[in-house]
Amino acid sequence: MATMDGAIPSGDLKLAAHIAQPARAAAGPRSALVVCHGFPAGPGGALTSAQTYPDLADHLAAETGWTVLAFNFRGTGESEGNFSLEGWLDDVVAVVDHAVDMPRIGGVWVAGSSAGGSLALCAAADDDRIRGVATLAAPADFDDWASDARGLIAQCRSVGVIRDADFPEDVEAWTSEFKTVRPLAAVGGIPPRPLLLMHGSDDSTVPVSDARALADAADGQADLRVIAGAGHRLRHDPRAIAALMGWMERQGVG
């Protein structure tokens, strides 16, 4: 089982990371995919968050010939820091920065699951270095997260993504990020770059209507895939991973 065996800087923090390389060396530039996990679930879930993503990265690299970067957002796994939505968005950009600076990388794409997919959309809208985005069960907004700030902070402490007793220093500012980070507003800035939106028809966590709303906001230029009978955890659905790999193979520069 692969692990987060490296680190990538994000501001003053270090993010636990795993960089998967294909077995065969490419003759020319290679494509890179940054993979973003979702928000952890259950008491103490932050500690084991994304623990299967290094294996996923290895699988994607082996099957597609891409370099694949998996990482833990701040406040999860062995990464430093505490959760904030803007902080997680900064983490996406930091890992993209790292991928762009790697030798022989000819282009960077981003994929994300659940909240990680939403943040991938937001990052790409403001960063044309990101050449395409694929999402799995991404929410169209974070409005419901902002409805009960104190309850959300308590949940974050229980899950383990907020570790420090004095965080956040400014609860109002921390909460406002759930209103200012707007995937639904951002997604229209991605086309004509490739955009794949995958969602399970039976997702009880994020309704499939969110994916349709995102596709509509992209002016019909998104590839929307509704996977019959699938729930929220598309990362574990072979059909979703096969669709992701097919999308990667249609994009690559390597």
PDB file of C-alpha atoms in Angstrom:
ATOM      1  CA  MET A   1       0.000   0.000   0.000  1.00  0.00           C
ATOM      2  CA  ALA A   2       1.413   3.355  -1.067  1.00  0.00           C
ATOM      3  CA  THR A   3       1.513   6.226   1.431  1.00  0.00           C
ATOM      4  CA  MET A   4       1.934   9.990   1.493  1.00  0.00           C
ATOM      5  CA  ASP A   5       5.710   9.689   1.527  1.00  0.00           C
ATOM      6  CA  GLY A   6       6.734  13.234   0.602  1.00  0.00           C
ATOM      7  CA  ALA A   7       5.875  16.868   1.267  1.00  0.00           C
ATOM      8  CA  ILE A   8       4.850  19.891  -0.796  1.00  0.00           C
ATOM      9  CA  PRO A   9       4.960  23.438   0.622  1.00  0.00           C
ATOM     10  CA  SER A  10       1.820  25.550   0.822  1.00  0.00           C
ATOM     11  CA  GLY A  11       2.762  28.933   2.204  1.00  0.00           C
ATOM     12  CA  ASP A  12       4.341  28.286   5.596  1.00  0.00           C
ATOM     13  CA  LEU A  13       2.809  24.811   5.830  1.00  0.00           C
ATOM     14  CA  LYS A  14       3.950  21.415   4.636  1.00  0.00           C
ATOM     15  CA  LEU A  15       1.410  19.169   2.946  1.00  0.00           C
ATOM     16  CA  ALA A  16       1.861  15.408   2.993  1.00  0.00           C
ATOM     17  CA  ALA A  17       2.041  14.192  -0.594  1.00  0.00           C
ATOM     18  CA  HIS A  18       2.748  11.272  -2.896  1.00  0.00           C
ATOM     19  CA  ILE A  19       3.995  11.707  -6.450  1.00  0.00           C
ATOM     20  CA  ALA A  20       3.386   8.714  -8.705  1.00  0.00           C
ATOM     21  CA  GLN A  21       5.474   8.278 -11.826  1.00  0.00           C
ATOM     22  CA  PRO A  22       4.787   5.856 -14.676  1.00  0.00           C
ATOM     23  CA  ALA A  23       7.180   2.964 -15.118  1.00  0.00           C
ATOM     24  CA  ARG A  24       8.126   3.954 -18.648  1.00  0.00           C
ATOM     25  CA  ALA A  25      10.009   7.169 -19.318  1.00  0.00           C
ATOM     26  CA  ALA A  26       8.287   9.437 -21.825  1.00  0.00           C
ATOM     27  CA  ALA A  27      10.243  10.579 -24.863  1.00  0.00           C
ATOM     28  CA  GLY A  28       8.952  14.131 -24.514  1.00  0.00           C
ATOM     29  CA  PRO A  29       7.030  16.253 -22.026  1.00  0.00           C
ATOM     30  CA  ARG A  30       4.690  14.408 -19.676  1.00  0.00           C
ATOM     31  CA  SER A  31       1.236  15.379 -18.467  1.00  0.00           C
ATOM     32  CA  ALA A  32       0.566  15.773 -14.738  1.00  0.00           C
ATOM     33  CA  LEU A  33      -2.652  15.323 -12.782  1.00  0.00           C
ATOM     34  CA  VAL A  34      -3.221  16.825  -9.327  1.00  0.00           C
ATOM     35  CA  VAL A  35      -5.791  14.780  -7.374  1.00  0.00           C
ATOM     36  CA  CYS A  36      -7.777  16.503  -4.594  1.00  0.00           C
ATOM     37  CA  HIS A  37      -9.642  14.548  -1.920  1.00  0.00           C
ATOM     38  CA  GLY A  38     -12.880  15.542  -0.219  1.00  0.00           C
ATOM     39  CA  PHE A  39     -13.823  16.580   3.295  1.00  0.00           C
ATOM     40  CA  PRO A  40     -13.280  13.764   5.820  1.00  0.00           C
ATOM     41  CA  ALA A  41     -16.198  12.078   7.550  1.00  0.00           C
ATOM     42  CA  GLY A  42     -16.739  10.777  11.054  1.00  0.00           C
ATOM     43  CA  PRO A  43     -14.964  11.419  14.357  1.00  0.00           C
ATOM     44  CA  GLY A  44     -11.218  11.518  13.832  1.00  0.00           C
ATOM     45  CA  GLY A  45     -11.669  11.066  10.088  1.00  0.00           C
ATOM     46  CA  ALA A  46      -9.060  13.704   9.256  1.00  0.00           C
ATOM     47  CA  LEU A  47      -6.223  11.417  10.309  1.00  0.00           C
ATOM     48  CA  THR A  48      -7.043   8.777   7.704  1.00  0.00           C
ATOM     49  CA  SER A  49      -8.311  11.187   5.053  1.00  0.00           C
ATOM     50  CA  ALA A  50      -7.099  10.371   1.532  1.00  0.00           C
ATOM     51  CA  GLN A  51      -5.227   7.293   2.713  1.00  0.00           C
ATOM     52  CA  THR A  52      -6.237   5.435  -0.468  1.00  0.00           C
ATOM     53  CA  TYR A  53      -5.225   8.274  -2.781  1.00  0.00           C
ATOM     54  CA  PRO A  54      -1.541   7.284  -3.099  1.00  0.00           C
ATOM     55  CA  ASP A  55      -2.669   3.898  -4.448  1.00  0.00           C
ATOM     56  CA  LEU A  56      -5.093   5.685  -6.768  1.00  0.00           C
ATOM     57  CA  ALA A  57      -2.255   7.919  -7.975  1.00  0.00           C
ATOM     58  CA  ASP A  58      -0.049   4.887  -8.643  1.00  0.00           C
ATOM     59  CA  HIS A  59      -2.863   3.205 -10.577  1.00  0.00           C
ATOM     60  CA  LEU A  60      -3.586   6.267 -12.707  1.00  0.00           C
ATOM     61  CA  ALA A  61       0.110   6.799 -13.440  1.00  0.00           C
ATOM     62  CA  ALA A  62       0.627   3.166 -14.428  1.00  0.00           C
ATOM     63  CA  GLU A  63      -2.415   3.085 -16.704  1.00  0.00           C
ATOM     64  CA  THR A  64      -2.066   6.480 -18.403  1.00  0.00           C
ATOM     65  CA  GLY A  65       1.646   7.296 -18.385  1.00  0.00           C
ATOM     66  CA  TRP A  66       0.989  10.542 -16.496  1.00  0.00           C
ATOM     67  CA  THR A  67       2.679  11.899 -13.411  1.00  0.00           C
ATOM     68  CA  VAL A  68       0.004  11.991 -10.679  1.00  0.00           C
ATOM     69  CA  LEU A  69       0.240  14.058  -7.495  1.00  0.00           C
ATOM     70  CA  ALA A  70      -1.897  13.106  -4.486  1.00  0.00           C
ATOM     71  CA  PHE A  71      -1.780  15.156  -1.307  1.00  0.00           C
ATOM     72  CA  ASN A  72      -3.483  15.846   2.000  1.00  0.00           C
ATOM     73  CA  PHE A  73      -5.145  19.213   2.430  1.00  0.00           C
ATOM     74  CA  ARG A  74      -4.107  21.204   5.497  1.00  0.00           C
ATOM     75  CA  GLY A  75      -5.608  19.764   8.660  1.00  0.00           C
ATOM     76  CA  THR A  76      -5.792  16.210   7.282  1.00  0.00           C
ATOM     77  CA  GLY A  77      -3.447  13.249   7.384  1.00  0.00           C
ATOM     78  CA  GLU A  78       0.108  14.286   8.191  1.00  0.00           C
ATOM     79  CA  SER A  79      -0.321  17.755   6.676  1.00  0.00           C
ATOM     80  CA  GLU A  80       0.150  20.764   8.909  1.00  0.00           C
ATOM     81  CA  GLY A  81      -2.383  23.472   9.670  1.00  0.00           C
ATOM     82  CA  ASN A  82      -6.111  23.808  10.242  1.00  0.00           C
ATOM     83  CA  PHE A  83      -9.013  23.655   7.820  1.00  0.00           C
ATOM     84  CA  SER A  84     -10.366  26.730   6.114  1.00  0.00           C
ATOM     85  CA  LEU A  85     -11.947  26.825   2.679  1.00  0.00           C
ATOM     86  CA  GLU A  86      -9.616  29.542   1.369  1.00  0.00           C
ATOM     87  CA  GLY A  87      -6.708  27.613   2.878  1.00  0.00           C
ATOM     88  CA  TRP A  88      -7.714  24.491   0.999  1.00  0.00           C
ATOM     89  CA  LEU A  89      -7.996  26.529  -2.198  1.00  0.00           C
ATOM     90  CA  ASP A  90      -4.474  27.830  -1.563  1.00  0.00           C
ATOM     91  CA  ASP A  91      -3.342  24.221  -1.165  1.00  0.00           C
ATOM     92  CA  VAL A  92      -4.672  23.291  -4.618  1.00  0.00           C
ATOM     93  CA  VAL A  93      -2.740  26.182  -6.148  1.00  0.00           C
ATOM     94  CA  ALA A  94       0.408  25.236  -4.208  1.00  0.00           C
ATOM     95  CA  VAL A  95       0.347  21.666  -5.522  1.00  0.00           C
ATOM     96  CA  VAL A  96      -0.271  22.959  -9.054  1.00  0.00           C
ATOM     97  CA  ASP A  97       2.741  25.260  -8.564  1.00  0.00           C
ATOM     98  CA  HIS A  98       4.807  22.230  -7.569  1.00  0.00           C
ATOM     99  CA  ALA A  99       3.647  20.230 -10.587  1.00  0.00           C
ATOM    100  CA  VAL A 100       4.379  23.074 -13.006  1.00  0.00           C
ATOM    101  CA  ASP A 101       7.912  23.363 -11.623  1.00  0.00           C
ATOM    102  CA  MET A 102       8.679  19.655 -11.983  1.00  0.00           C
ATOM    103  CA  PRO A 103      11.086  18.762 -14.803  1.00  0.00           C
ATOM    104  CA  ARG A 104       9.632  17.628 -18.123  1.00  0.00           C
ATOM    105  CA  ILE A 105       6.025  18.374 -17.227  1.00  0.00           C
ATOM    106  CA  GLY A 106       4.250  19.726 -20.276  1.00  0.00           C
ATOM    107  CA  GLY A 107       0.833  20.450 -18.790  1.00  0.00           C
ATOM    108  CA  VAL A 108      -1.148  20.176 -15.559  1.00  0.00           C
ATOM    109  CA  TRP A 109      -4.744  19.022 -15.087  1.00  0.00           C
ATOM    110  CA  VAL A 110      -6.688  18.759 -11.815  1.00  0.00           C
ATOM    111  CA  ALA A 111      -9.229  16.196 -10.620  1.00  0.00           C
ATOM    112  CA  GLY A 112     -11.133  16.317  -7.361  1.00  0.00           C
ATOM    113  CA  SER A 113     -13.688  14.418  -5.338  1.00  0.00           C
ATOM    114  CA  SER A 114     -16.568  16.126  -3.537  1.00  0.00           C
ATOM    115  CA  ALA A 115     -15.307  19.396  -1.965  1.00  0.00           C
ATOM    116  CA  GLY A 116     -11.931  18.779  -3.608  1.00  0.00           C
ATOM    117  CA  GLY A 117     -13.649  18.848  -6.981  1.00  0.00           C
ATOM    118  CA  SER A 118     -15.402  22.107  -6.177  1.00  0.00           C
ATOM    119  CA  LEU A 119     -12.085  23.682  -5.211  1.00  0.00           C
ATOM    120  CA  ALA A 120     -10.488  22.341  -8.395  1.00  0.00           C
ATOM    121  CA  LEU A 121     -13.131  24.270 -10.346  1.00  0.00           C
ATOM    122  CA  CYS A 122     -12.436  27.448  -8.381  1.00  0.00           C
ATOM    123  CA  ALA A 123      -8.673  27.128  -8.806  1.00  0.00           C
ATOM    124  CA  ALA A 124      -8.909  26.525 -12.554  1.00  0.00           C
ATOM    125  CA  ALA A 125     -11.192  29.487 -13.151  1.00  0.00           C
ATOM    126  CA  ASP A 126      -8.413  31.816 -11.970  1.00  0.00           C
ATOM    127  CA  ASP A 127      -5.390  29.878 -13.263  1.00  0.00           C
ATOM    128  CA  ASP A 128      -4.975  29.158 -16.954  1.00  0.00           C
ATOM    129  CA  ARG A 129      -1.987  26.930 -16.204  1.00  0.00           C
ATOM    130  CA  ILE A 130      -4.619  24.321 -15.312  1.00  0.00           C
ATOM    131  CA  ARG A 131      -5.469  22.785 -18.669  1.00  0.00           C
ATOM    132  CA  GLY A 132      -8.609  20.933 -17.628  1.00  0.00           C
ATOM    133  CA  VAL A 133     -10.665  19.730 -14.660  1.00  0.00           C
ATOM    134  CA  ALA A 134     -12.479  16.510 -13.778  1.00  0.00           C
ATOM    135  CA  THR A 135     -14.805  16.324 -10.772  1.00  0.00           C
ATOM    136  CA  LEU A 136     -16.437  13.459  -8.917  1.00  0.00           C
ATOM    137  CA  ALA A 137     -19.576  14.316  -6.915  1.00  0.00           C
ATOM    138  CA  ALA A 138     -18.667  17.985  -6.511  1.00  0.00           C
ATOM    139  CA  PRO A 139     -21.091  20.332  -4.728  1.00  0.00           C
ATOM    140  CA  ALA A 140     -22.097  23.447  -6.649  1.00  0.00           C
ATOM    141  CA  ASP A 141     -21.786  25.652  -3.571  1.00  0.00           C
ATOM    142  CA  PHE A 142     -20.971  25.619   0.142  1.00  0.00           C
ATOM    143  CA  ASP A 143     -24.021  27.543   1.327  1.00  0.00           C
ATOM    144  CA  ASP A 144     -25.234  24.817   3.671  1.00  0.00           C
ATOM    145  CA  TRP A 145     -21.805  24.699   5.334  1.00  0.00           C
ATOM    146  CA  ALA A 146     -22.178  28.373   6.266  1.00  0.00           C
ATOM    147  CA  SER A 147     -25.641  28.071   7.790  1.00  0.00           C
ATOM    148  CA  ASP A 148     -24.415  27.044  11.267  1.00  0.00           C
ATOM    149  CA  ALA A 149     -20.896  28.335  11.892  1.00  0.00           C
ATOM    150  CA  ARG A 150     -20.595  27.137  15.485  1.00  0.00           C
ATOM    151  CA  GLY A 151     -21.955  23.720  14.599  1.00  0.00           C
ATOM    152  CA  LEU A 152     -19.552  23.426  11.670  1.00  0.00           C
ATOM    153  CA  ILE A 153     -16.574  24.372  13.835  1.00  0.00           C
ATOM    154  CA  ALA A 154     -17.628  21.742  16.371  1.00  0.00           C
ATOM    155  CA  GLN A 155     -17.872  19.182  13.567  1.00  0.00           C
ATOM    156  CA  CYS A 156     -14.445  20.200  12.263  1.00  0.00           C
ATOM    157  CA  ARG A 157     -12.960  19.671  15.723  1.00  0.00           C
ATOM    158  CA  SER A 158     -14.631  16.271  15.997  1.00  0.00           C
ATOM    159  CA  VAL A 159     -13.398  15.198  12.568  1.00  0.00           C
ATOM    160  CA  GLY A 160      -9.954  16.581  13.389  1.00  0.00           C
ATOM    161  CA  VAL A 161      -9.435  19.147  10.628  1.00  0.00           C
ATOM    162  CA  ILE A 162      -9.291  21.936  13.227  1.00  0.00           C
ATOM    163  CA  ARG A 163      -6.567  21.035  15.692  1.00  0.00           C
ATOM    164  CA  ASP A 164      -5.701  24.277  17.480  1.00  0.00           C
ATOM    165  CA  ALA A 165      -7.939  25.521  20.300  1.00  0.00           C
ATOM    166  CA  ASP A 166      -7.633  29.166  19.207  1.00  0.00           C
ATOM    167  CA  PHE A 167      -8.547  28.515  15.546  1.00  0.00           C
ATOM    168  CA  PRO A 168     -10.239  30.228  13.844  1.00  0.00           C
ATOM    169  CA  GLU A 169      -9.262  33.550  15.370  1.00  0.00           C
ATOM    170  CA  ASP A 170     -12.046  35.318  13.459  1.00  0.00           C
ATOM    171  CA  VAL A 171     -15.103  33.075  13.194  1.00  0.00           C
ATOM    172  CA  GLU A 172     -16.990  35.536  10.995  1.00  0.00           C
ATOM    173  CA  ALA A 173     -14.175  35.778   8.449  1.00  0.00           C
ATOM    174  CA  TRP A 174     -13.675  31.995   8.482  1.00  0.00           C
ATOM    175  CA  THR A 175     -17.379  31.440   7.871  1.00  0.00           C
ATOM    176  CA  SER A 176     -17.597  34.059   5.118  1.00  0.00           C
ATOM    177  CA  GLU A 177     -15.315  31.940   2.941  1.00  0.00           C
ATOM    178  CA  PHE A 178     -18.160  29.468   2.415  1.00  0.00           C
ATOM    179  CA  LYS A 179     -20.039  32.272   0.674  1.00  0.00           C
ATOM    180  CA  THR A 180     -17.130  33.773  -1.281  1.00  0.00           C
ATOM    181  CA  VAL A 181     -15.734  30.499  -2.667  1.00  0.00           C
ATOM    182  CA  ARG A 182     -18.338  29.860  -5.376  1.00  0.00           C
ATOM    183  CA  PRO A 183     -17.881  26.821  -7.654  1.00  0.00           C
ATOM    184  CA  LEU A 184     -21.101  27.607  -9.509  1.00  0.00           C
ATOM    185  CA  ALA A 185     -19.833  31.087 -10.360  1.00  0.00           C
ATOM    186  CA  ALA A 186     -16.338  29.826 -11.184  1.00  0.00           C
ATOM    187  CA  VAL A 187     -17.146  26.968 -13.547  1.00  0.00           C
ATOM    188  CA  GLY A 188     -18.081  29.245 -16.438  1.00  0.00           C
ATOM    189  CA  GLY A 189     -14.477  30.447 -16.530  1.00  0.00           C
ATOM    190  CA  ILE A 190     -13.095  27.016 -17.401  1.00  0.00           C
ATOM    191  CA  PRO A 191     -14.328  26.256 -20.964  1.00  0.00           C
ATOM    192  CA  PRO A 192     -13.086  25.914 -23.621  1.00  0.00           C
ATOM    193  CA  ARG A 193     -10.643  23.940 -21.482  1.00  0.00           C
ATOM    194  CA  PRO A 194     -11.816  20.345 -20.978  1.00  0.00           C
ATOM    195  CA  LEU A 195     -14.305  19.846 -18.147  1.00  0.00           C
ATOM    196  CA  LEU A 196     -15.601  16.458 -16.975  1.00  0.00           C
ATOM    197  CA  LEU A 197     -18.364  16.420 -14.339  1.00  0.00           C
ATOM    198  CA  MET A 198     -19.174  12.979 -12.891  1.00  0.00           C
ATOM    199  CA  HIS A 199     -21.943  12.329 -10.390  1.00  0.00           C
ATOM    200  CA  GLY A 200     -23.793   9.322  -9.030  1.00  0.00           C
ATOM    201  CA  SER A 201     -27.503   9.182  -9.730  1.00  0.00           C
ATOM    202  CA  ASP A 202     -28.119   7.971  -6.162  1.00  0.00           C
ATOM    203  CA  ASP A 203     -25.805  10.374  -4.324  1.00  0.00           C
ATOM    204  CA  SER A 204     -27.497  11.145  -1.005  1.00  0.00           C
ATOM    205  CA  THR A 205     -24.767  13.544   0.170  1.00  0.00           C
ATOM    206  CA  VAL A 206     -24.569  15.934  -2.789  1.00  0.00           C
ATOM    207  CA  PRO A 207     -27.636  15.806  -5.064  1.00  0.00           C
ATOM    208  CA  VAL A 208     -27.082  15.087  -8.741  1.00  0.00           C
ATOM    209  CA  SER A 209     -28.832  18.389  -9.453  1.00  0.00           C
ATOM    210  CA  ASP A 210     -25.589  20.089  -8.358  1.00  0.00           C
ATOM    211  CA  ALA A 211     -23.748  18.488 -11.276  1.00  0.00           C
ATOM    212  CA  ARG A 212     -26.470  19.563 -13.682  1.00  0.00           C
ATOM    213  CA  ALA A 213     -26.324  23.105 -12.320  1.00  0.00           C
ATOM    214  CA  LEU A 214     -22.546  23.169 -12.813  1.00  0.00           C
ATOM    215  CA  ALA A 215     -22.932  21.865 -16.368  1.00  0.00           C
ATOM    216  CA  ASP A 216     -25.540  24.526 -17.140  1.00  0.00           C
ATOM    217  CA  ALA A 217     -23.258  27.226 -15.711  1.00  0.00           C
ATOM    218  CA  ALA A 218     -20.529  26.020 -18.078  1.00  0.00           C
ATOM    219  CA  ASP A 219     -22.815  26.922 -21.007  1.00  0.00           C
ATOM    220  CA  GLY A 220     -23.194  23.317 -22.070  1.00  0.00           C
ATOM    221  CA  GLN A 221     -19.457  22.911 -22.641  1.00  0.00           C
ATOM    222  CA  ALA A 222     -18.983  20.322 -19.885  1.00  0.00           C
ATOM    223  CA  ASP A 223     -18.946  16.562 -20.341  1.00  0.00           C
ATOM    224  CA  LEU A 224     -21.587  15.540 -17.782  1.00  0.00           C
ATOM    225  CA  ARG A 225     -21.610  11.867 -16.784  1.00  0.00           C
ATOM    226  CA  VAL A 226     -24.351  10.662 -14.431  1.00  0.00           C
ATOM    227  CA  ILE A 227     -23.389   7.182 -13.247  1.00  0.00           C
ATOM    228  CA  ALA A 228     -26.451   5.014 -12.760  1.00  0.00           C
ATOM    229  CA  GLY A 229     -26.948   3.650  -9.260  1.00  0.00           C
ATOM    230  CA  ALA A 230     -23.761   5.223  -7.901  1.00  0.00           C
ATOM    231  CA  GLY A 231     -23.610   7.027  -4.580  1.00  0.00           C
ATOM    232  CA  HIS A 232     -21.324   9.760  -3.315  1.00  0.00           C
ATOM    233  CA  ARG A 233     -18.021   7.887  -3.101  1.00  0.00           C
ATOM    234  CA  LEU A 234     -17.289   7.783  -6.824  1.00  0.00           C
ATOM    235  CA  ARG A 235     -13.574   7.488  -6.153  1.00  0.00           C
ATOM    236  CA  HIS A 236     -14.321   3.824  -5.309  1.00  0.00           C
ATOM    237  CA  ASP A 237     -16.551   3.208  -8.354  1.00  0.00           C
ATOM    238  CA  PRO A 238     -14.622   1.486 -11.188  1.00  0.00           C
ATOM    239  CA  ARG A 239     -16.857   3.130 -13.772  1.00  0.00           C
ATOM    240  CA  ALA A 240     -15.896   6.598 -12.577  1.00  0.00           C
ATOM    241  CA  ILE A 241     -12.187   5.767 -12.503  1.00  0.00           C
ATOM    242  CA  ALA A 242     -12.411   4.270 -16.008  1.00  0.00           C
ATOM    243  CA  ALA A 243     -14.125   7.441 -17.233  1.00  0.00           C
ATOM    244  CA  LEU A 244     -11.428   9.552 -15.581  1.00  0.00           C
ATOM    245  CA  MET A 245      -8.645   7.563 -17.241  1.00  0.00           C
ATOM    246  CA  GLY A 246     -10.350   7.812 -20.622  1.00  0.00           C
ATOM    247  CA  TRP A 247     -10.632  11.566 -20.174  1.00  0.00           C
ATOM    248  CA  MET A 248      -6.943  11.775 -19.209  1.00  0.00           C
ATOM    249  CA  GLU A 249      -5.885   9.828 -22.281  1.00  0.00           C
ATOM    250  CA  ARG A 250      -7.797  12.262 -24.505  1.00  0.00           C
ATOM    251  CA  GLN A 251      -6.065  15.290 -22.946  1.00  0.00           C
ATOM    252  CA  GLY A 252      -2.437  14.422 -22.461  1.00  0.00           C
ATOM    253  CA  VAL A 253       0.688  15.964 -23.882  1.00  0.00           C
ATOM    254  CA  GLY A 254       2.938  13.078 -22.852  1.00  0.00           C
TER     255      GLY A 254
END
